[in-house]
CSV table of C-alpha atoms in Angstrom, one decimal:
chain,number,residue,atom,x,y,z
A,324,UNK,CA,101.6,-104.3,48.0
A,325,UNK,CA,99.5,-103.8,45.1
A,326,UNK,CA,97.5,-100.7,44.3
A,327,UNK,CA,94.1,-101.5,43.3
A,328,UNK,CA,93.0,-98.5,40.9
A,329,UNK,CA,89.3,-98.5,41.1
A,330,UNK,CA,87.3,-96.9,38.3
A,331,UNK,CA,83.1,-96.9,39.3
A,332,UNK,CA,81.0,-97.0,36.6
A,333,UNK,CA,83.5,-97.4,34.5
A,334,UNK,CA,83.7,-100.7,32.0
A,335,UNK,CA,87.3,-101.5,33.3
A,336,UNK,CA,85.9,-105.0,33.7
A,337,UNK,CA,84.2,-105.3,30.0
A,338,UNK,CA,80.7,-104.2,31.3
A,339,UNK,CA,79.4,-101.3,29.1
A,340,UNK,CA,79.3,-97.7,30.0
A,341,UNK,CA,75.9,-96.3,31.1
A,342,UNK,CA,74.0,-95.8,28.1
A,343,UNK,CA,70.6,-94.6,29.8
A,344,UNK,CA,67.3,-96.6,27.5
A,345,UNK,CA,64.6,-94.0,28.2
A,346,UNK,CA,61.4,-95.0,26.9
A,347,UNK,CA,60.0,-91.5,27.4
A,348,UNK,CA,61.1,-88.1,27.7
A,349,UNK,CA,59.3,-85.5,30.1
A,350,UNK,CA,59.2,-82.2,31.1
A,351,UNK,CA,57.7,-81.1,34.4
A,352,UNK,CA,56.0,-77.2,35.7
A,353,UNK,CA,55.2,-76.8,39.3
A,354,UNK,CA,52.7,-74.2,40.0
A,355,UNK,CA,51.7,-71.9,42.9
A,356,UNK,CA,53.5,-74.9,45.1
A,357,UNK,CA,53.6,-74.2,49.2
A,358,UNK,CA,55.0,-76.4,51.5
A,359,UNK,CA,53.7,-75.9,55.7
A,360,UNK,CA,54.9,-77.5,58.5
A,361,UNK,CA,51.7,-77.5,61.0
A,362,UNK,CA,51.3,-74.4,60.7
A,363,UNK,CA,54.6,-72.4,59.8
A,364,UNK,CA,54.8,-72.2,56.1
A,365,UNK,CA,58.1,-73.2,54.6
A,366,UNK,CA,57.5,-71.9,51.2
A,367,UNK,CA,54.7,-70.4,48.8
A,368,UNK,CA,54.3,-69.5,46.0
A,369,UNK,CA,56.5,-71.6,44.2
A,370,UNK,CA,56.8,-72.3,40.5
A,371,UNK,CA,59.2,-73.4,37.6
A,372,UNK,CA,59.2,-75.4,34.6
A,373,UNK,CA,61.9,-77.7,33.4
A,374,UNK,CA,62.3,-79.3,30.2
A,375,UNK,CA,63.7,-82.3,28.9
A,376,UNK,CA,67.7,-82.5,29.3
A,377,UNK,CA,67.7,-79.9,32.1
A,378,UNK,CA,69.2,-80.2,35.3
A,379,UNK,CA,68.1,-77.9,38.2
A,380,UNK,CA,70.0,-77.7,41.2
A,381,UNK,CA,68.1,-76.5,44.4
A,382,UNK,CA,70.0,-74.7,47.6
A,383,UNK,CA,69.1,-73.3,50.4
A,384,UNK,CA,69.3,-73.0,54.3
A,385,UNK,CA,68.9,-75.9,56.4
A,386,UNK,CA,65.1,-76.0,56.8
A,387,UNK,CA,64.1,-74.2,53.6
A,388,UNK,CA,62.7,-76.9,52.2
A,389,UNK,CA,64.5,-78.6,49.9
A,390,UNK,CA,63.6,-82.3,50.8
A,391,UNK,CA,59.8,-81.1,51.4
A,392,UNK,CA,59.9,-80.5,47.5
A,393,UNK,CA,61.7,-83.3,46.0
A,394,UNK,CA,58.8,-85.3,48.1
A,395,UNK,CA,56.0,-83.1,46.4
A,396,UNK,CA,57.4,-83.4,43.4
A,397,UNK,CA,56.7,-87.5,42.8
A,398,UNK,CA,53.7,-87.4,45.2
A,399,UNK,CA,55.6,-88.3,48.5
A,400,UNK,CA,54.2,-85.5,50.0
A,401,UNK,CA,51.2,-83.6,49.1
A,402,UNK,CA,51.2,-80.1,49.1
A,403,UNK,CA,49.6,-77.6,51.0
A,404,UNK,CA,48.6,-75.6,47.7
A,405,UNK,CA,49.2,-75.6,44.2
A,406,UNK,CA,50.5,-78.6,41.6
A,407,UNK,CA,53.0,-80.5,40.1
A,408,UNK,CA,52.8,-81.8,36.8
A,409,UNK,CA,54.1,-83.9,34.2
A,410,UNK,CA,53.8,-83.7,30.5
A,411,UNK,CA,50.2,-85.0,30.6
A,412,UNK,CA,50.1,-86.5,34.1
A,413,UNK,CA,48.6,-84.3,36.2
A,414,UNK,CA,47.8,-86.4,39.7
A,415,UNK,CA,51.0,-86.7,41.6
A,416,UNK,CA,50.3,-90.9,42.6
A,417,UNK,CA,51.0,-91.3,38.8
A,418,UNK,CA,53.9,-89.2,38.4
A,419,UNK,CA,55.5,-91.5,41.1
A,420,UNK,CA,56.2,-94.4,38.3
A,421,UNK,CA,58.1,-92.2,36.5
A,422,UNK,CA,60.3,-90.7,39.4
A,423,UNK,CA,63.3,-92.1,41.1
A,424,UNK,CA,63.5,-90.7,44.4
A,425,UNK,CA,67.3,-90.7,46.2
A,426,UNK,CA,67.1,-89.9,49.7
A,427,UNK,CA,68.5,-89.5,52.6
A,428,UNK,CA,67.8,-92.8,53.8
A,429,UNK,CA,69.3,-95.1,51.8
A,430,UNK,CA,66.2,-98.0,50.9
A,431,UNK,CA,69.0,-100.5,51.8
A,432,UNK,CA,68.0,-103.5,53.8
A,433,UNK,CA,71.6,-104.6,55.7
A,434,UNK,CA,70.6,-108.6,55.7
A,435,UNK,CA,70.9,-108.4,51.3
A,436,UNK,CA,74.0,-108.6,49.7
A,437,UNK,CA,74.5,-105.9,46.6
A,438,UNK,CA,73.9,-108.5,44.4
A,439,UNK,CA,70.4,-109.5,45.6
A,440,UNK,CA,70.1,-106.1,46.3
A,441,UNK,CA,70.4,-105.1,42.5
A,442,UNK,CA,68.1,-108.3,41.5
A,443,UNK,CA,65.5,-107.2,43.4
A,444,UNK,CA,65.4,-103.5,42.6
A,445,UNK,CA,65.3,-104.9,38.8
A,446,UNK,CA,62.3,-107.1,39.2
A,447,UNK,CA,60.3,-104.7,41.6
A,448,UNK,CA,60.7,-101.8,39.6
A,449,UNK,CA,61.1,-103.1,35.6
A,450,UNK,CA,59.9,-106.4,35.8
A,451,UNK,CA,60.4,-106.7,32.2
A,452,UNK,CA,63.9,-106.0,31.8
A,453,UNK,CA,66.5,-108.4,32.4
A,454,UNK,CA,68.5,-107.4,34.9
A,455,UNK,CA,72.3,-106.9,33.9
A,456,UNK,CA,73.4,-107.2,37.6
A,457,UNK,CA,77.1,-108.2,36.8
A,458,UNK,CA,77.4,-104.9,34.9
A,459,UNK,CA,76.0,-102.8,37.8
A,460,UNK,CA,77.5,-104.3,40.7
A,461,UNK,CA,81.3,-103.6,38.2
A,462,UNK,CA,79.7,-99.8,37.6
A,463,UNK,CA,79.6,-99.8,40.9
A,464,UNK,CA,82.8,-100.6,42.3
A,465,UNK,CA,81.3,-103.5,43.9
A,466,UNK,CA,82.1,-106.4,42.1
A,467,UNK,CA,84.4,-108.1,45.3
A,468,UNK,CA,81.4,-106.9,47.9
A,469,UNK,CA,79.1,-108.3,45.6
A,470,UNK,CA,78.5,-111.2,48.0
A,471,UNK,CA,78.9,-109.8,51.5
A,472,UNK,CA,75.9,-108.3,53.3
A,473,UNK,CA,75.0,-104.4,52.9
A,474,UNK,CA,75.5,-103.8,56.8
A,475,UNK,CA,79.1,-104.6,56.0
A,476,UNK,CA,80.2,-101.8,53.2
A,477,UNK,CA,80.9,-98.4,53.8
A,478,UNK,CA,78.5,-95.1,53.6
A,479,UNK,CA,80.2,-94.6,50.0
A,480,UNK,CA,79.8,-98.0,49.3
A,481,UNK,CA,76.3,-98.2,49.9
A,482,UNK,CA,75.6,-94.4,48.3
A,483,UNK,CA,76.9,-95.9,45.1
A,484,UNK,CA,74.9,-99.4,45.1
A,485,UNK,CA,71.6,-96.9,45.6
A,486,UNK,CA,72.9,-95.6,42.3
A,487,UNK,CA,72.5,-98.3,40.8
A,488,UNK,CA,68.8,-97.9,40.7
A,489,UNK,CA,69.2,-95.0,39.0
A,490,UNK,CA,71.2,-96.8,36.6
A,491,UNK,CA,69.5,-100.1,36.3
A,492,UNK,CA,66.2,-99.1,35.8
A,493,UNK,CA,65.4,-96.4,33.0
A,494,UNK,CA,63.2,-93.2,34.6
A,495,UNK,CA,63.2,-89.7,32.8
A,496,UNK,CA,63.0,-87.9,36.5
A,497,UNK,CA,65.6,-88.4,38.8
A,498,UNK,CA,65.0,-86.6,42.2
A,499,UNK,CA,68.6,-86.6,43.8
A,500,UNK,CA,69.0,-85.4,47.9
A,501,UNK,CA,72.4,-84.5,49.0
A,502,UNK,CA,73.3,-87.0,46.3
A,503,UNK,CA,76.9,-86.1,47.2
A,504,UNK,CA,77.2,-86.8,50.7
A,505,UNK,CA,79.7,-89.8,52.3
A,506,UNK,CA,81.3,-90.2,48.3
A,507,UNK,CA,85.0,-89.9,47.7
A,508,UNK,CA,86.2,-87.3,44.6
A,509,UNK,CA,85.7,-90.3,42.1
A,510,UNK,CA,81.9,-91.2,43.6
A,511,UNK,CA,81.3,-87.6,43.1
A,512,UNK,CA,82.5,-87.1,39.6
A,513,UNK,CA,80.6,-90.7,39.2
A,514,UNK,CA,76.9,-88.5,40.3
A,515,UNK,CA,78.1,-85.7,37.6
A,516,UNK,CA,78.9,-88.6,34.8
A,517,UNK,CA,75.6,-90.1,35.4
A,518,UNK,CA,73.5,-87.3,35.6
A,519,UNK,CA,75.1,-85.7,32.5
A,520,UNK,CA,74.2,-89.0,30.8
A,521,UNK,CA,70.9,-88.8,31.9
A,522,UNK,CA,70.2,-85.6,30.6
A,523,UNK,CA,71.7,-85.7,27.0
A,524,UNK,CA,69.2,-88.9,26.6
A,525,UNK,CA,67.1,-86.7,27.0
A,526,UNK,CA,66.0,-87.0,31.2
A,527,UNK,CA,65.3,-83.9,33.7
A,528,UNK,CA,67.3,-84.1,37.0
A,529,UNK,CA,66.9,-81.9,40.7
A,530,UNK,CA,69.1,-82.6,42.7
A,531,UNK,CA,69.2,-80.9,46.1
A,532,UNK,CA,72.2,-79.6,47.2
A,533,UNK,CA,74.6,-77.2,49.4
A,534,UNK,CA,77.6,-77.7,47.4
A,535,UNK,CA,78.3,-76.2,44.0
A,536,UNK,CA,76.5,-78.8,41.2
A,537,UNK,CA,78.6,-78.2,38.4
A,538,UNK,CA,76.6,-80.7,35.9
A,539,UNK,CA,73.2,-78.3,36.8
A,540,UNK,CA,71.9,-75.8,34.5
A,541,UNK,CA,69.5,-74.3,36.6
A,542,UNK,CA,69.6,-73.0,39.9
A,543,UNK,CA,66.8,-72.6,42.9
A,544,UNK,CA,67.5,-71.1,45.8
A,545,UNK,CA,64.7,-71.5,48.5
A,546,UNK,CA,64.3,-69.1,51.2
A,547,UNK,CA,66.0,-66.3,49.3
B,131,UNK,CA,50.7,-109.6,34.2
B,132,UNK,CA,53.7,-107.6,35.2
B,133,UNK,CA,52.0,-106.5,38.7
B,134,UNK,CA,52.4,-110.0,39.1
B,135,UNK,CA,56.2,-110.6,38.2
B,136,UNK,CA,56.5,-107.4,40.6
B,137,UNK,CA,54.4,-108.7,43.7
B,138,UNK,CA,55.9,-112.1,43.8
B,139,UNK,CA,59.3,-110.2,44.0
B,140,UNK,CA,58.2,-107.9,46.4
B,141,UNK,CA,56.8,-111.8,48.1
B,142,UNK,CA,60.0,-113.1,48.0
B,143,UNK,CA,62.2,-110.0,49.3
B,144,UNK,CA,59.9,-109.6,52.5
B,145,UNK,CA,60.1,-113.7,53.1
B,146,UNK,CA,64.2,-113.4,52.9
B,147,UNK,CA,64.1,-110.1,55.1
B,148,UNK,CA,62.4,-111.9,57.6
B,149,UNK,CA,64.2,-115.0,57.4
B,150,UNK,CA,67.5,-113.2,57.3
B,151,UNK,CA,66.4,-110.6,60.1
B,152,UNK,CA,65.8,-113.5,62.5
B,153,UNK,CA,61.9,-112.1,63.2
B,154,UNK,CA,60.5,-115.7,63.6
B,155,UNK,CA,62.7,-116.7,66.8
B,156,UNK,CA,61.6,-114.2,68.9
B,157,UNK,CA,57.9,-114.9,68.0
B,158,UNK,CA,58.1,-118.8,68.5
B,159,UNK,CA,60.3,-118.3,72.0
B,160,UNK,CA,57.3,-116.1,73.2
B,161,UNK,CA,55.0,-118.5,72.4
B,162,UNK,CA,57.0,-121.2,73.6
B,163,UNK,CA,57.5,-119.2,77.3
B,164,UNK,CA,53.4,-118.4,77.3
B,165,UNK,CA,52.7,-121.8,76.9
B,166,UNK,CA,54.8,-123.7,79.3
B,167,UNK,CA,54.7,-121.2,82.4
B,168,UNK,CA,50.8,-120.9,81.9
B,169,UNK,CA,50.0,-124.2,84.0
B,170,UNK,CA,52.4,-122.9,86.6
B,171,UNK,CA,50.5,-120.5,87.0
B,172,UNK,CA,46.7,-121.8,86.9
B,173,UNK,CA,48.0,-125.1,88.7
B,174,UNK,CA,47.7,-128.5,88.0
B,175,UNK,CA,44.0,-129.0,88.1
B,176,UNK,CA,43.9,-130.5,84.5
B,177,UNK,CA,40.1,-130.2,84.2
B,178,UNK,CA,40.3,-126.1,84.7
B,179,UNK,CA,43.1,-126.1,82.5
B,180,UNK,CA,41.6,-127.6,79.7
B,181,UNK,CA,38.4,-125.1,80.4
B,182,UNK,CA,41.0,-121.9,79.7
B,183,UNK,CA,43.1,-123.3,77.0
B,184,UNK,CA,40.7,-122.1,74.0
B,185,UNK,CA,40.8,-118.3,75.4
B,186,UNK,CA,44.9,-118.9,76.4
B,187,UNK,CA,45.5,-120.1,73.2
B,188,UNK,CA,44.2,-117.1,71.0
B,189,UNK,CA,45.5,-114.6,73.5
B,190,UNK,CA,48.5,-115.8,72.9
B,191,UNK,CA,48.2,-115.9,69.8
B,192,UNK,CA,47.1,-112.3,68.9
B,193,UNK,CA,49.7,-111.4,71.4
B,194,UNK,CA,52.5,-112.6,68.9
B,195,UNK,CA,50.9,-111.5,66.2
B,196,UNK,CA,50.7,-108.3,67.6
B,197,UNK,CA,54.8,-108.9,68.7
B,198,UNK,CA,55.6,-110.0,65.3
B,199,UNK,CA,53.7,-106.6,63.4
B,200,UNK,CA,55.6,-104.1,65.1
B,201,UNK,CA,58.0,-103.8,63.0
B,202,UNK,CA,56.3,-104.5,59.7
B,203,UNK,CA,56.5,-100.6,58.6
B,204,UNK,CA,58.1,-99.1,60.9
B,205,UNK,CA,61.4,-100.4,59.6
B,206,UNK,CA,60.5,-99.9,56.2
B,207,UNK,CA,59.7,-96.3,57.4
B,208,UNK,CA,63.0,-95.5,58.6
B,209,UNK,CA,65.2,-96.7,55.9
B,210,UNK,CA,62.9,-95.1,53.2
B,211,UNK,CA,62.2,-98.6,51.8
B,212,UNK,CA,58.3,-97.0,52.3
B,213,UNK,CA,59.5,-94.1,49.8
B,214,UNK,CA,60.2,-96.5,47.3
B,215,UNK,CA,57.2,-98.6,47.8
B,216,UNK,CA,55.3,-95.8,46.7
B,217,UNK,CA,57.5,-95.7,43.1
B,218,UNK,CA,56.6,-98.8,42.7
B,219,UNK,CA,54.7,-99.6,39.1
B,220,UNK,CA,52.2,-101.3,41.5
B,221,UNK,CA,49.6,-99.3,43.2
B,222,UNK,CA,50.4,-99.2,47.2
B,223,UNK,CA,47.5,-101.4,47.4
B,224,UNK,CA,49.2,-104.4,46.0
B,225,UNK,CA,52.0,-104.0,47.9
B,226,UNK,CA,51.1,-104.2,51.2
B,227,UNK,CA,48.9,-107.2,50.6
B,228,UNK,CA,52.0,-109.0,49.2
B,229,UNK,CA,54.1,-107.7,52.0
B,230,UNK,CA,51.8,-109.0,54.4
B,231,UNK,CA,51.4,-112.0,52.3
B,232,UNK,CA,54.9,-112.5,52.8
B,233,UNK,CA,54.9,-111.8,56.8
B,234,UNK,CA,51.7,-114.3,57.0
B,235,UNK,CA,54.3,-117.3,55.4
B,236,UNK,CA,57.3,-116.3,57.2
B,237,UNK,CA,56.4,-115.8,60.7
B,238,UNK,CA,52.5,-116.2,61.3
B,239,UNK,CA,52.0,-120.0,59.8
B,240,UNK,CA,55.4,-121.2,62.1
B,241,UNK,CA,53.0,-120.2,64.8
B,242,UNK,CA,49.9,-121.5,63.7
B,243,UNK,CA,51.9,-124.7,63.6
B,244,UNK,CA,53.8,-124.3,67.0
B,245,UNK,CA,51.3,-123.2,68.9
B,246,UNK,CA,48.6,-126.1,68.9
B,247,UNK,CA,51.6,-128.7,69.2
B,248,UNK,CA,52.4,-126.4,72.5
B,249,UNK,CA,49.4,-126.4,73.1
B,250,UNK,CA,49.7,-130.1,74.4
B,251,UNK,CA,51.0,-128.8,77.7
B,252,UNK,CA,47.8,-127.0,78.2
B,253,UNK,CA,45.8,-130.5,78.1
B,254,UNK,CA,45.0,-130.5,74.8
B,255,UNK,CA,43.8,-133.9,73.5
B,256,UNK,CA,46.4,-135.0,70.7
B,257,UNK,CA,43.4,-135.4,68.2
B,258,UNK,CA,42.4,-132.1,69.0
B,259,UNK,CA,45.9,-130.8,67.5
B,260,UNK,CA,44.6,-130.4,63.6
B,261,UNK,CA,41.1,-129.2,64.4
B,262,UNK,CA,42.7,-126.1,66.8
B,263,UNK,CA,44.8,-125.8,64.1
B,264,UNK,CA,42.5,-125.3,61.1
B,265,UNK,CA,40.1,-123.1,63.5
B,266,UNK,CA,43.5,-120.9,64.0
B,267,UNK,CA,44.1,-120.8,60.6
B,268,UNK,CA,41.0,-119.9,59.8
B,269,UNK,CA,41.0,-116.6,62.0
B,270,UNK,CA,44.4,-115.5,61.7
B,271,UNK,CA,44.2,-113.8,58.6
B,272,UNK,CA,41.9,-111.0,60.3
B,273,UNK,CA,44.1,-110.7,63.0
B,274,UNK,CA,47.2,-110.1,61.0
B,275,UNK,CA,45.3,-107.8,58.8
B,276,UNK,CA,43.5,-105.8,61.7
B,277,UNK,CA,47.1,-105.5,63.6
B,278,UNK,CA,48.3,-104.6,59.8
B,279,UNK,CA,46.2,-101.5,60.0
B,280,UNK,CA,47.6,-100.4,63.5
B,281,UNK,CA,51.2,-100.6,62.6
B,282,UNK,CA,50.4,-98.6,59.7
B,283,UNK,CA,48.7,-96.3,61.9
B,284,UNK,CA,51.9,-96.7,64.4
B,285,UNK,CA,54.3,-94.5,61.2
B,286,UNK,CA,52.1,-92.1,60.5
B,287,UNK,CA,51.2,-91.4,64.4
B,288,UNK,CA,54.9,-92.1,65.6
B,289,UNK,CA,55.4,-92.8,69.3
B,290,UNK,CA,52.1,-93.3,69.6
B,291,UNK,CA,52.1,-97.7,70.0
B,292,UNK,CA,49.9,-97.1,73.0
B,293,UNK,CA,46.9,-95.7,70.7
B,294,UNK,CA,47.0,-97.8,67.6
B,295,UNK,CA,46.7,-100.9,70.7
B,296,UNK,CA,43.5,-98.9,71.7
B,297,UNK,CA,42.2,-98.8,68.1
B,298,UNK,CA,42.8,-102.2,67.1
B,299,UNK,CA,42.2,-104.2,70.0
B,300,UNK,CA,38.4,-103.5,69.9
B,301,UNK,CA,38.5,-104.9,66.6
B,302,UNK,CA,39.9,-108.2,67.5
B,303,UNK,CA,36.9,-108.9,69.9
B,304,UNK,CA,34.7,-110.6,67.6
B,305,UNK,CA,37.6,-112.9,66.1
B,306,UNK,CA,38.8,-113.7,69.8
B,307,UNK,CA,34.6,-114.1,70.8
B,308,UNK,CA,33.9,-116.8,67.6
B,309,UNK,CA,37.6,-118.1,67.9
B,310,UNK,CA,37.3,-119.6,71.5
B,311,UNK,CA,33.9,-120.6,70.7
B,312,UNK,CA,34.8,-122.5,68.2
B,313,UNK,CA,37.8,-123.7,70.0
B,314,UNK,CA,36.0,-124.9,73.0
B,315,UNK,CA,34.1,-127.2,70.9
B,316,UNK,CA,36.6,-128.6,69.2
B,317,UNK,CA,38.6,-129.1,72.8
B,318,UNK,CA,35.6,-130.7,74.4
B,319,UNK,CA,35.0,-133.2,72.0
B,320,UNK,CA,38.3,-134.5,70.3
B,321,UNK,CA,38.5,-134.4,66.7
B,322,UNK,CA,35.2,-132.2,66.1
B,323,UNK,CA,34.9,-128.7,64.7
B,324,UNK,CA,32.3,-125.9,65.3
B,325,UNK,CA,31.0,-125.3,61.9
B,326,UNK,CA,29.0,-122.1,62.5
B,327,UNK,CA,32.1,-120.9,64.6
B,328,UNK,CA,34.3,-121.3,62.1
B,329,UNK,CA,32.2,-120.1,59.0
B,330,UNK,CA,31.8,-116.6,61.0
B,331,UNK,CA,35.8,-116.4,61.8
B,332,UNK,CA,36.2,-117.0,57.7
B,333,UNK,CA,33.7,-114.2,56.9
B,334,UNK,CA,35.8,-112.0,59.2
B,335,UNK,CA,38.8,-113.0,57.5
B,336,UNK,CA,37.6,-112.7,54.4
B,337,UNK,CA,36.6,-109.2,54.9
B,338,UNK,CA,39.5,-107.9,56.3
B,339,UNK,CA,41.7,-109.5,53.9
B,340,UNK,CA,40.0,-107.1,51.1
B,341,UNK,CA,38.7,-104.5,53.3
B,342,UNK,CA,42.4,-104.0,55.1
B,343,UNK,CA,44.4,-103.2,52.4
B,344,UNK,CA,43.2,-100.3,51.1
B,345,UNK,CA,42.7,-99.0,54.6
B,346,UNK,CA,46.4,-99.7,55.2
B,347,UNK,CA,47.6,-98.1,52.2
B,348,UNK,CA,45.6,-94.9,53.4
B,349,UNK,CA,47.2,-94.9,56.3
B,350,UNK,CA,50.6,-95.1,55.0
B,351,UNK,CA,50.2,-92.7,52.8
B,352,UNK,CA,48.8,-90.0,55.7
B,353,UNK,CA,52.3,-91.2,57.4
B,354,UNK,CA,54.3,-89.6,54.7
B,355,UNK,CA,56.3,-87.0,55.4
């Protein structure tokens, strides 16, 4: 039997390595920020800066809070004091266009195939760009799935075709939730690849995670 | 200009979802069962029948719609395809009018179309098929937007389907009050329409179809967590 060597992301099939086209670079200060659950509070009191090219890893108990922030931080969730902003962009509703959010639920529809998948992530979010689908769907690993419906690939599978938003369509914030979860080795060396790439163009990353992050520069730990 | 690339996407995703996710069928077949068991059990007096189809018809009608909305956000909700909606270059706005834009093609106008045809075995006279169906047309639009508003309500009060029925079904008593009205006319005499009927059912479209949105998108957003 054959072994079939799979390289994600990789341009093993001609496609070209991620080269990430940012239009803008940010940097981002949370003030004062508190976070309450009816009425337990989470956390207060909260505040960092992060510039352009920095990567900030948050960690912390189950419950601490570190989904509640990602959420505040591109307006999903307003909080219950203080503010996030952008350079310039104070109003979290406008920081959302410049955020990609990767959460624990995975925005996949299971009746879509990757492909349409891709396609339509590329015309609801950059309607301008031409989509370089192909490419993706090779970064991806997914180039023989390409055509089969969602419901039918694996967790990894489907963890790396949401990476392709992050991929396909150019955003200086990338908020990343257990980004690491259901990935083999390869997928997780993929999310370091990618998110170094993102931030030598010049893009700020928080990712949430209990594992060590070894592409972060900065650590949070909530709850400590 | 590119709002408009972006919401005939968003358009054309939500009509493949739903033609892929096999949400008409379940509608029509509803539809299909209210219609022919209804004279079983009113009996075969013709006459009476014809006197209860106008208010039969658009029960059953806002009964599917209210069938088919159920899961408008809520499935959005739990894959976090609502998170994204909210990244969107588009205000929230925009998007649920072309999401509902797209649920209004897919499964409501199959209806609109079914259900007067059905309507047959209710004693409808056959020339009375278009104008039923043009007074239907006319109202749907606020019923699908009015039910829009309580299954937003239904993510951001979860478990609570019971309530946003409560809410939203006092709403729909003007379009059901003008919608038979203008129905019966156009049942009693064949190929007629109730202009004054159907003018008012367009004026309560029309304002729900701008008033809704933003009043949906509120109500998303509060459902947020």
């Amino acid at each position: 039997m054959e072994m079939v060597k799979t390289e994600y992301f990789s341009n093993a099939e001609g496609g070209r390595l991620y080269r990430p086209d940012l239009a803008e670079t940010v940097s981002l200060r949370a003030e004062n920020l508190a976070c309450a659950r009816g009425v337990r509070v989470i956390f207060s009191d909260l505040g960092f800066a992060l510039g352009a090219g920095e990567v900030l890893h948050v960690t912390g108990a189950n419950g601490a809070g570190k989904t509640s922030l990602l959420r505040m931080i591109c307006g999903l969730l307003a909080p219950a004091a203080g503010h996030v902003a952008i350079s310039g962009v104070h109003d979290g509703r406008d920081i959302a266009p410049h955020c990609h959010y990767l959460g624990h639920a995975d925005a996949l529809k299971p009746t879509l195939t990757p492909r349409e998948t891709i396609d339509y992530d590329t015309a609801l979010f950059a309607p301008a760009m031409a989509a370089n689908t192909d490419d993706l769907l090779t970064y991806a690993g997914l180039r023989r799935q390409a055509d089969q419906r969602v419901a039918t690939l694996s967790a990894g599978q489907k963890r790396r075709l949401t990476l392709t938003r992050l991929v396909g369509i150019p955003r200086p914030i990338w908020l990343m939730d257990e980004p690491y979860t259901a990935l083999d080795n390869a997928g997780r060396k993929l999310v370091d690849t990618l998110v170094r790439a993102h931030a030598d163009a010049g893009g700020l990353a928080i990712i949430a995670a209990h594992e060590e992050v070894g592409v972060a520069n900065r650590q949070l730990v909530l709850g400590a | 200009m590119k709002t408009a690339a972006t919401l005939r996407s968003l358009f054309m995703r939500e009509l493949r979802l739903v033609w892929r996710g096999g949400h008409l069928m379940p509608v029509l077949a509803f539809v299909f069962i209210c219609v022919t068991l209804m004279p079983f059990g009113i009996g075969p007096e013709l006459a009476l029948l014809q006197r209860l189809a106008p208010g039969l018809i658009w029960v059953i009608m806002l009964m599917a719609v209210l069938l088919s909305l159920d899961r408008l956000f809520q499935a959005d909700f739990e894959d976090g395809s609502l998170d994204q909606l909210f990244l969107l270059p588009v205000a929230l706005e925009w998007a649920v009018i072309a999401k509902i834009a797209a649920h209004f093609a897919g499964i409501i106008l199959p209806v609109l179309i079914t259900l007067p045809v059905a309507g047959l075995l209710l004693n409808i006279h056959p020339e009375s098929v278009l104008p039923v169906m043009a007074t239907m047309l006319t109202g749907a639009p606020a019923l699908v937007m009015l039910g829009g508003i309580g299954a937003a309500l239904a993510v951001a009060v979860r478990r609570a389907a019971l309530l946003t029925v409560l809410i939203v079904t006092p709403l729909y008593v003007p379009v059901i009050v003008f919608g038979a009205g203008a129905l019966s006319t156009a049942l009693s005499v064949p190929g007629t329409l109730d202009v004054t009927a159907l003018g008012v059912l367009a004026l309560i479209s029309t304002a729900t179809v701008f008033l809704a949105p933003p009043a949906i998108a509120a109500a998303l957003r509060a459902g947020l967590r």
